[in-house]
Coordinates of C-alpha atoms in Angstrom, one line a residue:
Chain C
M1 CA -8.8 58.2 83.9
N2 CA -6.6 60.2 86.9
P3 CA -4.9 63.1 84.3
V4 CA -1.1 62.7 86.9
L5 CA -0.8 58.9 87.1
R6 CA -1.2 58.9 83.9
F7 CA 1.2 61.0 82.9
L8 CA 3.2 59.5 86.6
F9 CA 3.2 56.1 85.2
F10 CA 3.6 57.1 81.2
G11 CA 6.0 59.7 80.9
V12 CA 8.2 58.3 84.2
L13 CA 7.9 54.6 84.3
A14 CA 6.8 53.2 81.0
R15 CA 10.2 55.2 79.6
F16 CA 12.5 54.1 82.2
V17 CA 11.7 50.8 80.9
A18 CA 11.1 51.2 77.0
L19 CA 13.6 53.5 76.9
I20 CA 16.4 52.5 79.2
V21 CA 15.7 48.9 80.3
L22 CA 15.6 47.4 77.2
G23 CA 15.8 49.8 75.1
L24 CA 14.4 50.3 71.0
N25 CA 15.5 50.4 68.1
V26 CA 12.4 52.7 66.3
R27 CA 12.3 51.9 62.5
H28 CA 9.7 54.8 60.3
R29 CA 9.5 56.5 63.4
E30 CA 7.5 59.8 61.0
R31 CA 5.1 57.6 59.9
L32 CA 3.9 57.6 63.3
P33 CA 0.5 59.8 62.9
R34 CA 1.6 63.3 64.9
Q35 CA -2.9 63.9 65.8
G36 CA -5.6 62.3 66.7
P37 CA -8.1 60.8 65.3
A38 CA -5.7 57.4 64.7
L39 CA -6.2 53.4 65.1
I40 CA -2.5 51.8 65.7
V41 CA -2.4 48.3 65.0
A42 CA -0.2 46.1 66.4
N43 CA 1.1 42.4 66.6
H44 CA 0.4 41.5 70.3
N45 CA 3.2 39.0 72.4
S46 CA 3.9 41.2 75.8
H47 CA 2.2 43.1 78.5
L48 CA 4.6 45.2 77.2
D49 CA 3.7 45.8 74.3
T50 CA 0.8 48.8 74.7
I51 CA 3.5 50.5 77.4
V52 CA 6.1 50.8 74.6
L53 CA 3.1 52.2 71.7
M54 CA 2.4 54.4 74.7
T55 CA 5.2 55.5 74.8
L56 CA 5.9 56.8 70.8
F57 CA 4.4 59.4 71.2
P58 CA 4.3 62.4 72.7
L59 CA 3.2 63.2 76.1
R60 CA 0.5 65.9 74.7
L61 CA -1.2 63.5 73.3
L62 CA -1.2 60.6 76.0
P63 CA -4.9 62.3 76.6
R64 CA -6.2 61.3 73.4
L65 CA -4.4 58.0 73.3
R66 CA -6.5 55.0 74.6
P67 CA -5.9 50.9 74.4
V68 CA -8.0 48.7 73.5
A69 CA -8.5 46.1 76.1
A70 CA -10.1 42.6 76.5
A71 CA -13.3 43.7 78.9
D72 CA -13.0 39.5 80.3
Y73 CA -9.4 39.9 81.2
F74 CA -8.3 43.8 82.3
L75 CA -11.8 44.9 84.4
R76 CA -11.5 41.1 86.4
G77 CA -10.0 41.7 90.2
R78 CA -10.4 45.4 91.9
L79 CA -6.4 46.2 91.6
R80 CA -6.7 45.1 87.8
S81 CA -9.5 46.8 87.0
W82 CA -8.4 50.0 88.3
F83 CA -4.3 50.3 86.6
S84 CA -6.9 49.3 83.6
T85 CA -9.5 52.0 83.4
R86 CA -7.8 54.5 85.4
V87 CA -4.5 54.7 84.4
M88 CA -3.6 52.5 81.2
G89 CA -7.3 54.5 80.3
I90 CA -8.2 50.9 78.5
L91 CA -11.0 51.6 76.0
P92 CA -12.9 48.1 76.9
V93 CA -14.2 45.3 74.9
A94 CA -16.2 41.7 74.6
R95 CA -14.0 39.4 73.3
H96 CA -17.0 37.3 73.0
P97 CA -19.7 38.9 72.7
A98 CA -23.4 38.6 72.9
P99 CA -26.3 40.3 70.3
S100 CA -28.2 41.2 73.6
Q101 CA -25.5 43.7 75.1
G102 CA -25.5 46.1 71.6
D103 CA -22.1 47.2 69.9
P104 CA -19.4 45.8 71.0
L105 CA -17.7 48.2 69.6
A106 CA -19.2 51.9 70.1
E107 CA -17.2 52.9 72.8
I108 CA -14.2 52.5 70.4
S109 CA -15.9 54.6 67.7
A110 CA -17.3 57.6 69.6
F111 CA -13.7 58.0 70.3
L112 CA -12.3 57.7 67.4
A113 CA -14.8 60.3 66.0
G114 CA -13.5 62.4 69.0
G115 CA -10.0 62.5 67.8
G116 CA -8.7 60.2 69.8
L117 CA -5.2 58.1 68.9
V118 CA -6.2 54.2 69.7
I119 CA -4.2 51.1 70.0
L120 CA -5.7 48.2 68.5
F121 CA -4.0 44.2 68.6
P122 CA -6.3 42.1 66.5
E123 CA -4.5 38.6 67.1
G124 CA -7.1 39.0 70.4
T125 CA -4.3 37.6 72.7
R126 CA -0.8 37.5 73.2
G127 CA -0.4 34.1 72.1
A128 CA 2.3 31.2 72.5
G129 CA 5.0 34.6 71.6
E130 CA 7.1 35.5 69.0
T131 CA 4.3 34.1 66.2
L132 CA 2.1 36.4 63.8
C133 CA -0.9 34.6 64.1
E134 CA -3.7 35.8 62.1
F135 CA -6.1 39.1 62.6
K136 CA -9.1 39.5 63.2
S137 CA -12.1 41.0 62.2
G138 CA -13.3 43.7 64.5
V139 CA -10.3 46.2 62.7
A140 CA -12.2 45.7 59.5
H141 CA -15.7 46.7 60.9
L142 CA -13.8 50.0 63.3
A143 CA -11.8 51.1 59.2
R144 CA -15.2 50.9 57.5
R145 CA -17.5 53.0 60.2
H146 CA -14.2 55.3 60.3
P147 CA -12.8 55.4 56.3
D148 CA -11.4 58.7 57.1
V149 CA -8.5 57.4 59.9
P150 CA -5.4 56.3 58.9
V151 CA -5.0 52.3 60.6
V152 CA -0.8 52.4 61.0
P153 CA 0.4 48.9 61.3
V154 CA 2.8 48.0 63.8
Y155 CA 5.2 45.3 64.0
L156 CA 6.8 44.2 67.0
H157 CA 9.2 42.5 67.8
G158 CA 11.4 41.0 71.4
L159 CA 9.1 42.2 74.3
G160 CA 7.8 38.2 74.2
K161 CA 11.0 37.5 74.8
A162 CA 10.8 40.6 77.7
L163 CA 7.8 39.7 79.3
P164 CA 6.6 36.6 77.6
K165 CA 2.1 35.7 78.6
G166 CA 2.5 34.0 81.5
E167 CA 5.5 35.1 83.1
T168 CA 6.5 37.4 86.5
L169 CA 9.8 38.8 85.6
L170 CA 11.4 40.6 83.2
V171 CA 14.4 39.9 81.4
P172 CA 15.9 42.8 79.5
F173 CA 16.1 42.2 75.5
F174 CA 16.6 44.8 72.7
C175 CA 13.1 45.2 70.9
D176 CA 12.2 46.6 67.0
V177 CA 9.2 48.7 66.5
F178 CA 8.9 48.3 63.0
V179 CA 6.0 51.2 61.3
G180 CA 4.8 50.9 58.8
P181 CA 2.6 53.2 55.7
A182 CA -0.9 54.0 57.0
L183 CA -3.7 52.2 55.4
R184 CA -7.7 53.1 55.1
W185 CA -10.4 51.5 54.5
A186 CA -10.0 49.8 51.1
G187 CA -14.5 49.0 50.1
E188 CA -13.8 46.0 51.4
K189 CA -13.5 43.9 54.5
Q190 CA -11.5 41.2 52.7
R191 CA -9.6 43.3 50.6
F192 CA -8.5 45.7 53.6
M193 CA -7.3 42.6 55.6
D194 CA -6.1 41.0 53.0
E195 CA -3.8 44.6 52.9
L196 CA -2.9 45.2 56.4
G197 CA -1.9 41.1 57.0
G198 CA 0.4 41.7 53.8
Q199 CA 1.8 45.3 55.5
M200 CA 2.5 42.9 58.7
R201 CA 4.1 40.3 57.0
Q202 CA 6.2 43.3 55.4
L203 CA 7.5 44.7 58.1
S204 CA 7.8 41.4 60.0
E205 CA 10.6 40.3 57.4
E206 CA 12.1 43.9 57.4
G207 CA 13.7 42.6 60.5
H208 CA 17.2 40.5 61.4
F209 CA 15.7 38.6 64.5
A210 CA 17.6 36.2 66.7
P211 CA 16.4 32.8 66.9
W212 CA 13.8 32.0 70.0
A213 CA 12.8 28.9 70.3
Chain B
M1 CA 38.8 77.0 90.9
P2 CA 37.5 74.2 91.5
S3 CA 39.8 70.7 91.6
I4 CA 39.1 68.0 89.4
N5 CA 39.5 64.4 91.3
G6 CA 43.1 63.6 90.5
G7 CA 44.4 66.5 90.2
P8 CA 46.2 68.5 88.1
T9 CA 47.6 66.2 85.2
V10 CA 43.8 64.7 84.3
A11 CA 42.0 68.2 84.6
A12 CA 44.8 68.9 81.7
A13 CA 44.2 65.7 80.1
M14 CA 39.9 65.8 80.2
G15 CA 41.2 69.8 78.6
A16 CA 43.2 68.5 75.8
I17 CA 40.6 65.9 75.0
L18 CA 38.1 68.6 74.7
G19 CA 40.4 70.9 73.1
L20 CA 40.9 68.3 70.0
L21 CA 36.7 66.8 69.8
A22 CA 36.7 70.4 69.2
C23 CA 39.0 71.1 66.7
A24 CA 37.2 68.2 64.8
T25 CA 33.7 69.6 65.4
V26 CA 35.4 72.7 63.9
A27 CA 36.8 71.4 61.2
A28 CA 34.1 69.0 59.9
V29 CA 32.1 72.5 59.7
A30 CA 34.2 74.0 57.9
A31 CA 34.7 71.4 55.1
R32 CA 31.1 70.6 54.8
R33 CA 30.6 73.9 54.2
L34 CA 33.4 74.1 51.8
W35 CA 33.1 71.1 49.9
P36 CA 29.6 69.5 50.7
L37 CA 28.9 67.3 48.4
R38 CA 32.5 65.3 49.2
F39 CA 32.0 65.1 52.6
P40 CA 31.0 62.5 54.6
A41 CA 27.5 62.2 55.6
E42 CA 28.9 59.6 59.3
I43 CA 30.8 62.6 60.5
G44 CA 28.3 64.5 62.4
P45 CA 26.1 62.5 63.9
R46 CA 29.5 60.5 65.0
L47 CA 30.5 63.1 66.2
T48 CA 27.8 63.8 68.1
G49 CA 28.2 60.7 69.3
W50 CA 31.6 60.6 70.9
W51 CA 30.3 64.7 72.3
I52 CA 27.6 62.9 74.0
M53 CA 30.4 59.6 75.0
I54 CA 33.2 62.1 76.1
A55 CA 30.5 64.2 78.3
G56 CA 29.1 61.2 80.2
L57 CA 32.4 59.9 81.0
F58 CA 33.8 63.3 82.0
A59 CA 31.1 64.2 84.2
A60 CA 31.1 60.8 86.5
L61 CA 34.4 61.1 87.3
A62 CA 34.3 64.5 88.1
L63 CA 32.0 63.4 90.5
S64 CA 32.8 61.1 91.8
R65 CA 34.7 56.5 91.5
T66 CA 31.4 55.9 92.2
A67 CA 29.5 57.4 89.5
A68 CA 32.8 56.0 87.1
I69 CA 32.2 53.0 88.4
W70 CA 28.6 52.8 87.9
L71 CA 28.0 54.5 84.6
F72 CA 30.8 52.1 83.6
A73 CA 28.3 48.8 84.8
F74 CA 25.4 51.0 82.7
V75 CA 27.7 50.4 79.4
S76 CA 28.8 46.9 80.6
Y77 CA 25.1 46.8 80.7
L78 CA 23.7 47.7 77.2
A79 CA 26.8 45.7 75.9
L80 CA 25.5 42.6 77.3
K81 CA 22.0 44.0 76.6
E82 CA 23.1 43.6 72.5
F83 CA 24.7 40.8 73.0
L84 CA 21.7 38.2 74.4
S85 CA 19.5 40.3 72.1
L86 CA 21.4 39.3 68.7
I87 CA 22.4 35.6 69.8
P88 CA 20.0 32.6 69.5
T89 CA 18.7 32.1 73.0
R90 CA 16.2 29.7 73.9
R91 CA 13.0 30.4 75.6
A92 CA 13.6 28.2 78.6
D93 CA 16.9 29.8 79.6
R94 CA 15.5 33.4 80.8
H95 CA 15.9 32.8 83.8
V96 CA 19.1 32.0 83.8
L97 CA 19.9 35.2 81.6
F98 CA 18.2 37.1 84.5
W99 CA 21.4 35.6 86.4
A100 CA 23.7 36.5 84.1
Y101 CA 22.1 40.3 84.1
L102 CA 22.8 40.3 87.4
S103 CA 26.4 39.7 88.0
I104 CA 26.5 42.9 86.8
P105 CA 25.9 44.9 89.8
I106 CA 28.4 42.7 91.9
Q107 CA 31.2 42.6 89.5
Y108 CA 31.3 46.0 90.0
F109 CA 30.6 46.7 93.5
L110 CA 33.9 44.0 93.8
I111 CA 35.8 46.9 91.7
Q112 CA 34.3 49.6 94.5
V113 CA 35.0 47.3 97.2
D114 CA 38.6 47.0 95.8
W115 CA 37.9 43.3 96.6
Y116 CA 40.6 41.8 94.3
G117 CA 40.7 37.8 94.5
M118 CA 36.7 38.4 93.9
F119 CA 37.0 40.8 91.1
V120 CA 38.9 38.5 88.9
L121 CA 37.1 35.0 89.5
F122 CA 33.5 36.3 90.2
I123 CA 32.7 35.5 86.7
P124 CA 35.9 33.0 85.0
V125 CA 34.8 31.1 88.1
Y126 CA 31.7 31.1 90.1
M127 CA 30.0 32.4 87.7
F128 CA 30.8 29.5 85.4
L129 CA 29.4 27.5 87.8
L130 CA 26.9 28.7 88.1
L131 CA 24.9 29.2 84.1
P132 CA 24.8 25.6 84.3
M133 CA 23.6 25.3 88.3
R134 CA 20.5 27.7 86.9
M135 CA 20.5 25.5 83.4
I136 CA 20.4 22.5 84.8
S137 CA 17.6 23.0 87.0
I138 CA 15.3 24.2 84.3
G139 CA 16.1 21.0 83.0
E140 CA 16.3 21.4 78.7
T141 CA 19.1 20.1 77.2
Q142 CA 18.5 20.4 74.4
G143 CA 21.1 22.6 73.0
F144 CA 22.9 22.9 76.3
L145 CA 26.1 23.3 75.1
R146 CA 25.9 26.0 72.8
A147 CA 23.6 28.3 75.0
V148 CA 25.9 28.1 78.5
G149 CA 28.9 28.5 76.6
T150 CA 27.0 31.8 74.3
T151 CA 25.9 33.1 77.7
H152 CA 29.1 32.8 79.7
W153 CA 31.5 34.2 76.9
G154 CA 29.1 37.2 76.9
L155 CA 29.8 37.4 80.4
M156 CA 33.5 37.4 79.9
T157 CA 33.2 40.2 77.3
M158 CA 31.1 42.1 77.9
V159 CA 31.4 42.5 81.9
F160 CA 34.7 41.0 82.9
C161 CA 36.9 42.4 80.7
L162 CA 36.0 45.4 80.6
S163 CA 35.0 46.2 83.8
H164 CA 39.2 45.5 84.2
V165 CA 38.4 49.7 83.0
C166 CA 37.0 51.1 86.7
Y167 CA 39.3 48.7 88.4
L168 CA 42.6 50.2 86.7
L169 CA 40.7 53.8 87.6
V170 CA 40.7 51.9 91.7
L171 CA 44.1 50.6 90.9
G172 CA 46.5 53.1 89.2
G173 CA 43.6 56.3 89.2
E174 CA 41.7 58.1 87.3
A175 CA 44.8 59.4 85.0
M176 CA 46.2 56.1 84.1
M177 CA 42.2 55.0 83.0
L178 CA 42.2 58.3 80.9
F179 CA 45.4 57.2 79.3
L180 CA 43.7 53.5 78.8
I181 CA 40.7 55.0 77.1
L182 CA 42.1 57.3 75.1
I183 CA 45.2 55.7 73.5
T184 CA 42.5 52.6 72.5
Q185 CA 40.2 55.0 71.0
A186 CA 42.5 57.1 69.5
N187 CA 44.2 53.4 68.0
D188 CA 40.7 53.0 66.4
I189 CA 40.6 56.3 65.4
A190 CA 44.2 55.7 63.1
Q191 CA 43.6 52.4 62.2
Y192 CA 39.8 53.3 60.6
V193 CA 41.8 57.4 58.7
W194 CA 44.8 54.9 57.8
G195 CA 43.1 52.2 56.1
K196 CA 40.3 54.7 54.8
S197 CA 43.5 56.9 53.4
F198 CA 46.0 54.1 52.3
G199 CA 44.4 50.5 53.0
T200 CA 44.7 48.3 49.8
T201 CA 45.8 44.5 51.2
K202 CA 43.3 42.9 53.6
V203 CA 44.4 41.6 56.6
L204 CA 42.0 39.4 57.7
P205 CA 39.3 39.0 54.4
T206 CA 37.4 37.0 55.5
V207 CA 36.4 37.9 59.1
S208 CA 36.8 42.4 57.9
P209 CA 37.4 44.0 54.5
N210 CA 37.7 47.7 56.5
K211 CA 41.0 45.8 57.5
T212 CA 44.1 46.7 56.0
W213 CA 48.1 45.9 56.7
V214 CA 48.2 49.6 56.1
G215 CA 45.7 50.8 58.7
L216 CA 47.5 48.1 61.0
V217 CA 51.2 49.0 60.8
G218 CA 49.9 52.8 60.7
G219 CA 47.4 52.3 63.0
V220 CA 49.7 50.8 65.8
A221 CA 52.6 52.9 64.8
T222 CA 50.4 56.4 65.8
T223 CA 49.5 54.7 68.9
A224 CA 52.7 53.7 70.6
V225 CA 54.2 57.4 69.3
L226 CA 51.1 58.3 70.9
G227 CA 51.8 56.2 73.9
L228 CA 55.1 57.5 73.5
L229 CA 54.0 61.1 74.2
I230 CA 51.6 61.0 76.7
G231 CA 52.9 57.9 79.1
P232 CA 54.8 59.5 80.8
R233 CA 53.1 62.0 81.7
L234 CA 49.4 59.8 82.4
T235 CA 51.3 57.4 84.5
P236 CA 54.4 55.8 86.0
M237 CA 56.0 54.1 82.5
T238 CA 59.2 54.9 81.2
P239 CA 59.0 56.5 77.7
L240 CA 59.8 53.1 77.0
E241 CA 58.1 51.3 78.3
S242 CA 55.1 53.3 76.6
L243 CA 55.8 52.6 73.8
G244 CA 56.3 49.1 74.3
I245 CA 52.7 49.5 76.5
G246 CA 51.5 51.1 73.0
L247 CA 52.6 48.5 70.5
A248 CA 50.7 46.1 72.7
L249 CA 47.5 48.0 73.1
G250 CA 47.3 48.7 69.5
F251 CA 47.5 45.3 68.3
F252 CA 45.0 43.7 71.2
G253 CA 42.7 47.2 70.2
F254 CA 42.9 45.3 67.0
C255 CA 42.4 42.0 68.0
G256 CA 39.0 43.0 70.1
D257 CA 37.6 45.1 66.5
A258 CA 38.7 41.6 64.7
T259 CA 36.8 39.6 67.1
M260 CA 33.8 41.5 67.4
A261 CA 33.9 41.4 64.0
A262 CA 33.8 38.2 63.2
L263 CA 31.1 37.8 65.9
K264 CA 29.3 40.8 63.9
R265 CA 29.3 38.3 60.7
D266 CA 28.8 35.1 62.4
L267 CA 25.4 36.6 63.3
G268 CA 24.6 38.6 59.8
I269 CA 24.5 41.5 61.4
K270 CA 26.4 45.1 60.3
D271 CA 26.1 46.8 63.7
F272 CA 24.9 45.8 67.3
S273 CA 22.4 48.6 67.9
A274 CA 21.9 51.8 67.3
A275 CA 22.0 52.8 70.4
I276 CA 25.0 55.2 70.4
P277 CA 24.1 58.2 67.2
G278 CA 27.1 57.4 64.5
H279 CA 28.7 54.6 65.7
G280 CA 25.9 51.8 65.9
G281 CA 25.7 50.1 69.2
M282 CA 28.0 50.7 72.7
V283 CA 29.9 47.4 71.8
D284 CA 30.4 48.6 68.6
R285 CA 32.3 51.3 70.4
V286 CA 33.4 49.1 73.1
N287 CA 34.9 46.7 71.4
S288 CA 38.4 47.5 71.6
L289 CA 38.6 48.1 75.2
I290 CA 37.5 44.2 75.7
F291 CA 41.2 43.6 74.5
T292 CA 43.1 46.5 76.0
A293 CA 41.7 47.0 79.3
P294 CA 42.9 43.8 81.6
L295 CA 46.0 43.5 79.6
F296 CA 47.3 46.9 80.5
T297 CA 45.4 46.9 83.8
H298 CA 47.0 43.6 84.9
Y299 CA 50.6 45.6 83.8
I300 CA 50.1 47.6 86.0
R301 CA 48.9 45.8 89.1
Y302 CA 51.9 43.4 88.1
Y303 CA 54.5 46.4 87.7
Y304 CA 53.3 49.3 89.4
T305 CA 51.2 48.1 93.0

């Protein structure tokens, strides 16, 4: 990671896009963790999701704030790979790990153990846009390994309208960011996933969203 | 002493506005100390919002007319963005909405170069034709009329009508612009205060529960008197004319407020956004100005230029 480029990108450009070009309506901001370790879990509709989530935290936390991203997409191509690792500071994860590759979550686990804040999109893909998809269970494995780490659900709306998958033109819309209360490992995988899924659905019902079809 | 753009009259008007706001702030702080339990919680953030907006406007006006024009372009951008974020839109129309946003810099550029003919035609005629042209090239016909109609309504209100505030600045100068903004915002406050204090019978019960006959008549009368007092100082209008314009602007301001209230009812929302502390969204603040700005600007243009 290049700390100067990261500071400029997230301190200036990302904040300009999130606060001036788009405009965020953040509910329950006080529920965001003020220090690591923490796991921030959000639904995923747009590349802007990561950028917006990163700007919700103060710049002093930036060195300890990293998003998890698919290795097969973000490490492909020299420029994209350079930007993903140096500026975004991604924690790459294999979406379809081969058993021979060892523990796919090892790097994320180590970063959490060192007090890091990890941003994770358990839907695994940006999907068709503005629809809530089922969460994959990688998040439960992380929560089980780190039972003391708070898991903070965040529901995002509008970013999939502003920059959906497959589009390169950003069209400004006000976006909603609803932060839920922190969860912890519930002792059993299915129970944890149900709790997390229930939290996300509840957050998604808090808002009044304009129809978009 | 540094001179203010627009001369001593404008400097005095700005000073008076800042003085009034300072008095209101001192009164609010005192009231909160004296009656902490009965003090309405929304007053504090609302005053903060006024300070931010007035500081922004005065700073831009002090800098240059260009700065003020582009500040209002940003206000139009926020207002249009609120509108387009809240109404139903079609996924297929993303590029059409991008064109709608692009009309903002063009409209305010036309004002800056003082090209009245194109300023007054660009959105009502050419954007009106361009939006459906862009839409048919995408080819989605389901919901076509609603999409093209709502998008253009947004451009007419949030960009075209609002931009008249800046055309007035180019046409008549800082003093006239301040007169329009002061009268419009004072009218909002007067209607609110009269309505809150003495209002009972609703004017438009299905549109807004907050608008009463006492609020409307008391507000418009207060605005007319204020017009009579400051019109002859800030504009070339006679006292009688200022009184009449005060009445008309008071009524138009009420209609702008009520129109956006009807829109909010239709959309099922309370505020357009949370962009300004204590005021809700940008549209919640400029809703009356959308109706008063064209009226006053055209009046001045026809009778005084």
